[in-house]
Coordinates of C-alpha atoms and ligand atoms in Angstrom, one line a residue:
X170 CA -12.0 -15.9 4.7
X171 CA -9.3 -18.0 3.3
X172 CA -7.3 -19.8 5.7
X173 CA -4.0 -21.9 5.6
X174 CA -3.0 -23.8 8.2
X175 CA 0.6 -25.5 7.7
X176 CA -0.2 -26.5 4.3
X177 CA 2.3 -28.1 2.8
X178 CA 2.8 -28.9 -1.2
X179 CA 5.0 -30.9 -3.3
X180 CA 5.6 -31.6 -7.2
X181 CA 6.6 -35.4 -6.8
X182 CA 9.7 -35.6 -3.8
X183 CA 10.1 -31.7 -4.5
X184 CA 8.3 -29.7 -1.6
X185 CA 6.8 -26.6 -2.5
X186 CA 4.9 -24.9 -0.3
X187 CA 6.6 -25.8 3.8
X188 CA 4.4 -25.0 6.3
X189 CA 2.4 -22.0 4.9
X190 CA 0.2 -20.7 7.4
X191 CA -1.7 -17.2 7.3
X192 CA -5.3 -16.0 6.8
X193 CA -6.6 -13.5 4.0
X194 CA -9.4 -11.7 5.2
X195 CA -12.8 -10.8 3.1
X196 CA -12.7 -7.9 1.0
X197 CA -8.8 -8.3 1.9
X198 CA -6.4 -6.7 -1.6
X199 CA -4.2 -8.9 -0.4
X200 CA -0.6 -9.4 -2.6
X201 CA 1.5 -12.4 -2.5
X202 CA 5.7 -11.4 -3.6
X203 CA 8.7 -13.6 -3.8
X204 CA 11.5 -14.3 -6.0
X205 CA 10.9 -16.5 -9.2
X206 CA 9.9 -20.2 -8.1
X207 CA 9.2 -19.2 -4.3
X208 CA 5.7 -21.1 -5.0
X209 CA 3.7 -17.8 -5.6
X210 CA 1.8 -19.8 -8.5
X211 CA 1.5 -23.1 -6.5
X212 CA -0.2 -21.1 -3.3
X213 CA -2.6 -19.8 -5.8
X214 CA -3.6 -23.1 -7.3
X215 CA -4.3 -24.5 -4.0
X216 CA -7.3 -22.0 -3.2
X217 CA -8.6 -23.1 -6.4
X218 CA -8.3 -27.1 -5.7
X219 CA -5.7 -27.7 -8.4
X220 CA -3.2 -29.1 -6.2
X221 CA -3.3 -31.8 -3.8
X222 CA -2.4 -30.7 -0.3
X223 CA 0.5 -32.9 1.5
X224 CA 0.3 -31.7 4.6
X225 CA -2.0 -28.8 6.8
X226 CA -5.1 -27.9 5.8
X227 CA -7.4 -25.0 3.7
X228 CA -10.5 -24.0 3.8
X229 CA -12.3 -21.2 2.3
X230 CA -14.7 -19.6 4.9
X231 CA -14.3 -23.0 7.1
X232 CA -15.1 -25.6 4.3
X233 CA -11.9 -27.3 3.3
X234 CA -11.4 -26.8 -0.3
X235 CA -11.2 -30.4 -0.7
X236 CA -15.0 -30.4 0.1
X237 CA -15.9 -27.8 -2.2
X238 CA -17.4 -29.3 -5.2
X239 CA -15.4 -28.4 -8.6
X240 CA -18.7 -27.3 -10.0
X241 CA -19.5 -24.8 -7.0
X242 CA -15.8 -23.6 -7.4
X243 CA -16.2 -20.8 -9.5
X244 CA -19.2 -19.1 -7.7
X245 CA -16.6 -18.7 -4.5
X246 CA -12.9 -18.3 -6.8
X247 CA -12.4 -16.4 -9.8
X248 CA -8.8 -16.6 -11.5
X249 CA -6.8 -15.0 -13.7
X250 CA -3.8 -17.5 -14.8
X251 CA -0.1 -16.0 -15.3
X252 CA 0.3 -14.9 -18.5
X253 CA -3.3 -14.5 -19.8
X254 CA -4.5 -18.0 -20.4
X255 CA -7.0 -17.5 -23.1
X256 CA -8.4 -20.2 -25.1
X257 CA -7.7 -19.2 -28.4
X258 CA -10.2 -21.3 -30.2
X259 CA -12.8 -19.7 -28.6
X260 CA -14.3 -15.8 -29.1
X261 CA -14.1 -13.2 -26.1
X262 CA -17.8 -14.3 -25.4
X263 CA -17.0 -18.5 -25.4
X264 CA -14.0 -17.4 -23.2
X265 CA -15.8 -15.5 -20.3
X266 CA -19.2 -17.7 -20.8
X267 CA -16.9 -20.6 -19.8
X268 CA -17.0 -20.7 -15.4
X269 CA -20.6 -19.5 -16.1
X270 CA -21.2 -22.5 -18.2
X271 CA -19.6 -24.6 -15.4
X272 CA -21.7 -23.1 -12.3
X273 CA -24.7 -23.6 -14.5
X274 CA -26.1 -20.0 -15.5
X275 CA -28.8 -19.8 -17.3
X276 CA -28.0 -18.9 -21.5
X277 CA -29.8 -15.8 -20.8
X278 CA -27.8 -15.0 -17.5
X279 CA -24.4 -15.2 -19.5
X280 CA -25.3 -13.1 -22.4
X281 CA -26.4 -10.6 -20.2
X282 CA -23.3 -10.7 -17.6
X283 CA -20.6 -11.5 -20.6
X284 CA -21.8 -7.8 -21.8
X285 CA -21.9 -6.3 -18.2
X286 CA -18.5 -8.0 -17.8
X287 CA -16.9 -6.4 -20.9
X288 CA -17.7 -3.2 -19.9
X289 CA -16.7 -3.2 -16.4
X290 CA -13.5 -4.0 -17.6
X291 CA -14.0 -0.7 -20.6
X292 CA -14.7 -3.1 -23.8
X293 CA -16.8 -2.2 -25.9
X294 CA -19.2 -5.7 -26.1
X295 CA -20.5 -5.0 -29.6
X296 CA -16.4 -4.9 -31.0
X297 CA -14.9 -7.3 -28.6
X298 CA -18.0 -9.9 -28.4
X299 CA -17.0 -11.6 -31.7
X300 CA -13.5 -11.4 -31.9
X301 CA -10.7 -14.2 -31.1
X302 CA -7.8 -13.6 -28.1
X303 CA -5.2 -13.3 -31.2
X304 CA -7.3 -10.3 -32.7
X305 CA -6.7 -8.8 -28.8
X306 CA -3.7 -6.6 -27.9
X307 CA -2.2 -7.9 -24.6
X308 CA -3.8 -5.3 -22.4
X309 CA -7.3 -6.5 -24.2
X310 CA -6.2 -9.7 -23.8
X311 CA -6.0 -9.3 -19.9
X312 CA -8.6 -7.1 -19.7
X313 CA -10.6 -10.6 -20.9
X314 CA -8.9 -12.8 -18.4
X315 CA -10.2 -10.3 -15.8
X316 CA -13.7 -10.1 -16.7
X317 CA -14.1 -13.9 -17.2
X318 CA -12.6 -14.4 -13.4
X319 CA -15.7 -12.0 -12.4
X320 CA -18.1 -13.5 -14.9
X321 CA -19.5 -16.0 -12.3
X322 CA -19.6 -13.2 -9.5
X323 CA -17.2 -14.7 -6.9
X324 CA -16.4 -13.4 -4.0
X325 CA -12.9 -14.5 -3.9
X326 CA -10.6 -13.1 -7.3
X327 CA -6.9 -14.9 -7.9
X328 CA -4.8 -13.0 -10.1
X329 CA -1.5 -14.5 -11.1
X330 CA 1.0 -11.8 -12.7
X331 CA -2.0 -10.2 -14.5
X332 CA -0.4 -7.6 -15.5
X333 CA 3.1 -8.2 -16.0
X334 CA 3.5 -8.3 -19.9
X335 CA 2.3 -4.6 -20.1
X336 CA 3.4 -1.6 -21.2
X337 CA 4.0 0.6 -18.2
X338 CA 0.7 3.1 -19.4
X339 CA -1.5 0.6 -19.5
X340 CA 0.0 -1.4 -16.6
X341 CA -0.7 1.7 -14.7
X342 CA -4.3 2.0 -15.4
X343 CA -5.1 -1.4 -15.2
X344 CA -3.8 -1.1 -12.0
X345 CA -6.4 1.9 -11.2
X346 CA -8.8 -0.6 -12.6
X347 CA -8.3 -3.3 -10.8
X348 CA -8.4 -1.2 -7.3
X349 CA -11.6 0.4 -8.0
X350 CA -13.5 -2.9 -9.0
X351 CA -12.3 -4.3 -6.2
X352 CA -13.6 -1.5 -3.7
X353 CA -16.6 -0.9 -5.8
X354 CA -17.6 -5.0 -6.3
X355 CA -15.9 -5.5 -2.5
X356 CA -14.2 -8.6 -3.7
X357 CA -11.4 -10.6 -1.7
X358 CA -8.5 -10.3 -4.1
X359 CA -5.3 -12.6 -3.8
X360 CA -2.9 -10.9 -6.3
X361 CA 0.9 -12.3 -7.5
X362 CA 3.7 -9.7 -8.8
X363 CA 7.0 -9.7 -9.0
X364 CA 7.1 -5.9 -8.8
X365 CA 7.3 -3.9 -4.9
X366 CA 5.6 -1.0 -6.0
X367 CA 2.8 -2.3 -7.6
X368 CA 2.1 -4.4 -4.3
X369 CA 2.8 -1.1 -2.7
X370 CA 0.4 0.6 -4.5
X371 CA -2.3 -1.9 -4.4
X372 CA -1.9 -4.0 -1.2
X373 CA -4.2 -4.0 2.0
X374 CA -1.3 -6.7 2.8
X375 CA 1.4 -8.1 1.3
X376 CA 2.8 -11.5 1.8
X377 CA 6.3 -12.1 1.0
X378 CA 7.2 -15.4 -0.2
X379 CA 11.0 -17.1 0.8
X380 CA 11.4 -20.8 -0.6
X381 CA 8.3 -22.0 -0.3
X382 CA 7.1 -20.2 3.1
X383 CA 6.1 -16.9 4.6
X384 CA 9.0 -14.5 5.1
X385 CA 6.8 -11.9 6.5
X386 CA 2.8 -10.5 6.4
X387 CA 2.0 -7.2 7.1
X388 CA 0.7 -3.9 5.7
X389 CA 2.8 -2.0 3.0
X390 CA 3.9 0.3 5.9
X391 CA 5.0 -2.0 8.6
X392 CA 6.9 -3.9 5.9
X393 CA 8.6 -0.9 4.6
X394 CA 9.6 0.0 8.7
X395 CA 10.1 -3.1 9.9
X396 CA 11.1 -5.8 7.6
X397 CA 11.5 -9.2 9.3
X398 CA 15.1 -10.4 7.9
X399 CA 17.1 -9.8 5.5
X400 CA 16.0 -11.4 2.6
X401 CA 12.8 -8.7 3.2
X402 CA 15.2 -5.8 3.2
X403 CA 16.8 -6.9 0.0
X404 CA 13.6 -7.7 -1.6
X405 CA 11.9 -4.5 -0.6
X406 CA 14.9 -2.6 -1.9
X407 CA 17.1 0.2 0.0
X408 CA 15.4 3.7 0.1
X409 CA 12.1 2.3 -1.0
X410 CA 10.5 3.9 2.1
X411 CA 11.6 7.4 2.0
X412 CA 10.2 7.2 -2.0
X413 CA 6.5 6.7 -0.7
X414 CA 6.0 9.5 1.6
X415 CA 2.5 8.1 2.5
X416 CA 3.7 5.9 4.4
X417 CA 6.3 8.1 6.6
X418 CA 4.7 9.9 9.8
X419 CA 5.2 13.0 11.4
X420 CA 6.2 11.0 14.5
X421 CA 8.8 9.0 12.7
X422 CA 11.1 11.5 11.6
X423 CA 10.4 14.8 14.2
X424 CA 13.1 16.4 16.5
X425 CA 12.1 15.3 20.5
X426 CA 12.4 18.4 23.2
X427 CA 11.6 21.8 21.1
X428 CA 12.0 24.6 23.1
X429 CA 9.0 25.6 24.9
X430 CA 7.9 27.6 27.7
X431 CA 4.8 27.7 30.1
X432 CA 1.9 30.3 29.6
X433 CA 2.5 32.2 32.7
X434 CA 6.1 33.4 31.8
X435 CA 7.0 36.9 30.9
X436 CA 8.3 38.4 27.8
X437 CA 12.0 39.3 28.8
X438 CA 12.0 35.6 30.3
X439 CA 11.3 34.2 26.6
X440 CA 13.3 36.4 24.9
X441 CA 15.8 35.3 27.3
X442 CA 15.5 31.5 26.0
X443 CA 15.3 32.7 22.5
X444 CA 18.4 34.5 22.8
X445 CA 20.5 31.5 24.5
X446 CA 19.4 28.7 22.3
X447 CA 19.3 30.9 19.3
X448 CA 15.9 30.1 18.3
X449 CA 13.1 32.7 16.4
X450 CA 10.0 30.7 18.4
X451 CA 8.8 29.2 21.5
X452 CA 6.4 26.6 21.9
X453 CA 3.8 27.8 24.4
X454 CA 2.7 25.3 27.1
X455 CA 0.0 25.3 29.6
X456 CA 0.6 22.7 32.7
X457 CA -0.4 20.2 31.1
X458 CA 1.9 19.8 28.2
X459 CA -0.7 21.3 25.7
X460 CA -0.3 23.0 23.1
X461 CA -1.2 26.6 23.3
X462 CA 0.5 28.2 20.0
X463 CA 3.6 29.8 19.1
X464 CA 5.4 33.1 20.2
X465 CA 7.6 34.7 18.0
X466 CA 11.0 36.3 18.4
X467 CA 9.6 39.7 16.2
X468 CA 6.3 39.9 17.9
X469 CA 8.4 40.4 21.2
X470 CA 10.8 42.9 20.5
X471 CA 9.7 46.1 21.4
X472 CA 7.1 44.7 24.0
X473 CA 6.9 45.5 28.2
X474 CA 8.9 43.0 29.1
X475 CA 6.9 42.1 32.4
X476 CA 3.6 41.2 29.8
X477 CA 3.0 37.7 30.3
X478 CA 3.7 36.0 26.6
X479 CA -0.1 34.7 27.3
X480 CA -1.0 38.6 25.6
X481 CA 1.6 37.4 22.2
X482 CA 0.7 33.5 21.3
X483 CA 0.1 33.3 17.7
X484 CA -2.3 31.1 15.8
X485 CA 0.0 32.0 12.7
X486 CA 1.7 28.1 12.7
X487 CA 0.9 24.9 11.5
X488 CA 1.1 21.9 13.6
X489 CA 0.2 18.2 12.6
X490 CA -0.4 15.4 14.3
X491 CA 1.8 12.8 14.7
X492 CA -0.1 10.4 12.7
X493 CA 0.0 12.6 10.1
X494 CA 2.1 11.4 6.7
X495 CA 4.5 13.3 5.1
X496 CA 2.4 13.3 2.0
X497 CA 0.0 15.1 3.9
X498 CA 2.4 17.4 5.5
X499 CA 3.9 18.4 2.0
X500 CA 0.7 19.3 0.6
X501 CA -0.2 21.7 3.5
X502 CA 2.6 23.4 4.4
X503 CA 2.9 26.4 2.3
X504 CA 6.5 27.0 0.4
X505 CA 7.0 29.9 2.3
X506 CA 6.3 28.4 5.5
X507 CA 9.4 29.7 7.8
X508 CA 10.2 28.0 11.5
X509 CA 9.0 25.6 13.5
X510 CA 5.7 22.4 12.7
X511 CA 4.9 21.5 16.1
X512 CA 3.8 17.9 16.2
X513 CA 0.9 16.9 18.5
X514 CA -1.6 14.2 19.8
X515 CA -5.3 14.3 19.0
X516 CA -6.0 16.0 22.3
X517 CA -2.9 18.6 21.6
X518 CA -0.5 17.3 24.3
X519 CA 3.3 18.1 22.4
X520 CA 5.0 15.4 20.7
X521 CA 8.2 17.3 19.0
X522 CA 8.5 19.4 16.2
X523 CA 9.7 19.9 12.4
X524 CA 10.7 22.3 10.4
X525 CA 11.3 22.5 6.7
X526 CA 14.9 21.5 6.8
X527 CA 14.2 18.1 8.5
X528 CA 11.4 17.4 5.6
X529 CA 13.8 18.2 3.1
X530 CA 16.2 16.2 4.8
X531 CA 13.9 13.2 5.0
X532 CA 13.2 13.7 1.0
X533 CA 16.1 13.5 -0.3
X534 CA 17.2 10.2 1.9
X535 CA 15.7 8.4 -1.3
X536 CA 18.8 10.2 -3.5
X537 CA 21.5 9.8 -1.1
X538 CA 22.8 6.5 -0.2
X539 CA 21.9 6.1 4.1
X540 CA 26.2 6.2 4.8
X541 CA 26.7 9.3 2.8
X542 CA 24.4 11.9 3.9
X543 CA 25.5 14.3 6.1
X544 CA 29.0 12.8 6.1
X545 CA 30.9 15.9 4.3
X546 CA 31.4 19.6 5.0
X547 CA 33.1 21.9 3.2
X548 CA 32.0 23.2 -0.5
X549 CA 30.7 20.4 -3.0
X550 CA 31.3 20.5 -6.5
X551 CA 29.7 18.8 -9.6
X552 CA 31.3 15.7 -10.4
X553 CA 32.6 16.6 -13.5
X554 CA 34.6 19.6 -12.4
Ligands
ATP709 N1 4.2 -28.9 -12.6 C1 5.3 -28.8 -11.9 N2 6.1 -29.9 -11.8 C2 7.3 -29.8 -11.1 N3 7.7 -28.7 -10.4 C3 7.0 -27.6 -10.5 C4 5.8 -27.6 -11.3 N4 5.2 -26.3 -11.2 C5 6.1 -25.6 -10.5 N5 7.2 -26.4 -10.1 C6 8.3 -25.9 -9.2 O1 7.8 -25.4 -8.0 C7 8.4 -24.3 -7.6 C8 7.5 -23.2 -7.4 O2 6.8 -22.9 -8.6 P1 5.8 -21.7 -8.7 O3 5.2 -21.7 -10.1 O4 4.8 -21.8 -7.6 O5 6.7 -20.4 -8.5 P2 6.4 -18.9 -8.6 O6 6.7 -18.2 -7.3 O7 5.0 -18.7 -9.1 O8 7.4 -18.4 -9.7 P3 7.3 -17.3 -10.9 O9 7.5 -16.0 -10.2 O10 8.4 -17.6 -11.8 O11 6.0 -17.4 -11.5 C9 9.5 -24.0 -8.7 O12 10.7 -24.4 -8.2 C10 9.0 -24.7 -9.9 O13 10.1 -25.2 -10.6
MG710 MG1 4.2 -18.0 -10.9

């Protein structure tokens, strides 16, 4: 566990970093965002002792890093420096062999682990082994920096912009990379971009940076819902929500009050409310607000009209749960899916309902600037016409 407490950082009369206080848990993905010169860099530095502390304090599970000797350092921090940071005097092997060299492995134990590092991170150690950072493409050349933050096994991983010089390919797996080893080697990762959606994609947390303190420190979702001020909103971008549907529940965007009606009614008495509200389904009930299943308007007609609808629930619906994202939902509902999604609890009580026409609604809110939709009536034309 990494933990600041009011730490505060200055280059000369300049402060920095002004009252940072948060904790990053173990095996935490957790991204750090912020405008250029936020102190991103400088937060990163100061879990790995390269910057005196003004004011506060940080420890690293409860030592204070100012007690953690620089040769024990990278057993507990690996780091991967903005923009690469290769040496590039020395081969691939002299670069990751260095923090092992420092934490005093064995010759043995870093020939063996610069090969095991190299291909965790998909070179091939008999190419790569030999060759100098300039012989490298940039993705190579960060797939280096990334093995030689590992080399020394530490359970903490800083990565500074690792992957912002990419092409958007092999940004993108990297990216997949980077997750996986992370799961699979259950590493704490503190991670820097400058890019929302690839904290989005990767984030347990993500910590957004405003001059030099914490704007706000949440999950990817409760950021997206709820950011804390305004500088957030901007940052995060308008729309960005409704464009990562994993994150948008069934509760969040369901009508309230479908029309239902209790088990022990009769069929003329639901074709009655069908008829008045104009609907093709009912929502059966039983006293207790659960969820019983569906009666339709064509299963009715034609029926004795004293039947109780108890004899004509359906189990031909679909209803979710209101925890369920709209992800989910897209990929179970079937395209010809007509009427109404009831949304439930986990012991079936009703929540509300959907229908196809509020997800599509709800879709296309990441085309439609918020103040248009749903302002105009009428025919629409193209543009151009
Ligand atoms: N060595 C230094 N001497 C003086 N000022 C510095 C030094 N390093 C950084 N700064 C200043 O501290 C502030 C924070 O810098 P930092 O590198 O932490 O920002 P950042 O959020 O990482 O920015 P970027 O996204 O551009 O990498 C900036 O205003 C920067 O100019
Ligand atoms: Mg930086």
């Amino acid at each position: 566990m990494i933990e600041f407490e009011d730490v505060r950082i200055a280059y000369k009369d300049k402060p920095v970093l002004d009252g940072v206080s948060l904790t990053i848990h173990d095996r935490e993905f957790f991204v750090l965002i912020g405008s250029s010169g936020c102190g991103k860099t400088t937060l990163l530095k100061s879990i790995n002792k390269l910057l005196p502390l003004r004011g506060g304090s940080l420890s690293i599970d409860g030592i204070p890093v100012e007690q953690i000797k620089v040769q024990d350092l990278p057993k507990k921090v690996g780091y991967v420096v903005q923009s690469g940071g290769l040496f590039p005097h020395l081969t691939v092997e002299e670069n990751i062999a260095l923090t092992m060299q420092i934490a005093r492995f064995s010759k043995e134990a870093i020939r063996d682990r610069v090969d095991k590092m190299l291909k965790m991170v998909n070179l091939d150690p008999e190419i790569y082994r030999g060759q100098y950072p300039s012989q490298l493409s940039g993705g190579q050349q960060q797939r280096v920096g990334i093995a030689r933050a590992f080399a020394a096994n530490p359970p903490i991983v800083l990565m500074d912009e690792p992957f912002s010089a990419l092409d958007p390919m092999t940004r993108a797996e990297l990216q997949n990379e980077i997750h996986d080893l992370q799961t699979k080697a259950q590493k704490t990762v503190v991670f820097v971009t400058h890019d929302m959606d690839e904290a989005i994609k990767l984030a347990d947390r993500i910590c957004i940076i405003q001059d030099g303190k914490v704007a706000q420190c949440d999950t990817p979702e409760n950021i997206l819902k709820h950011p804390a001020n305004q500088y957030v909103t901007e940052f995060i971008g308008a729309n960005r929500l409704w464009a990562n549907p994993e994150y948008i529940r069934a509760a969040d965007i369901m009508r309230r009050r479908p029309f239902t009606i209790s088990k022990g009614r009769t069929v003329i008495q639901a074709l009655q409310i069908m008829r008045h509200n104009s609907v093709d389904s009912l929502l059966v009930l039983d006293k207790g607000q659960t969820l019983l299943g569906v009666v339709w308007l064509e299963e009715l007609i034609g029926k004795r009209e004293a039947d109780p609808i108890e004899y004509y629930i359906s189990d031909d619906y679909i209803a979710v749960e209101g925890e369920t994202s709209l992800k989910e939902i897209i990929a179970t509902i079937d395209y010809d899916v007509s009427g109404i999604i009831p949304v439930i609890q986990h012991d079936r009580k009703l929540l509300g309902y959907l229908t196809k026409s509020i997800i599509l609604a709800t879709m296309s809110k990441q085309f439609v600037p918020e103040h248009t939709a749903g302002e105009r009536s009428g025919v629409i034309c193209p543009a151009t016409l």
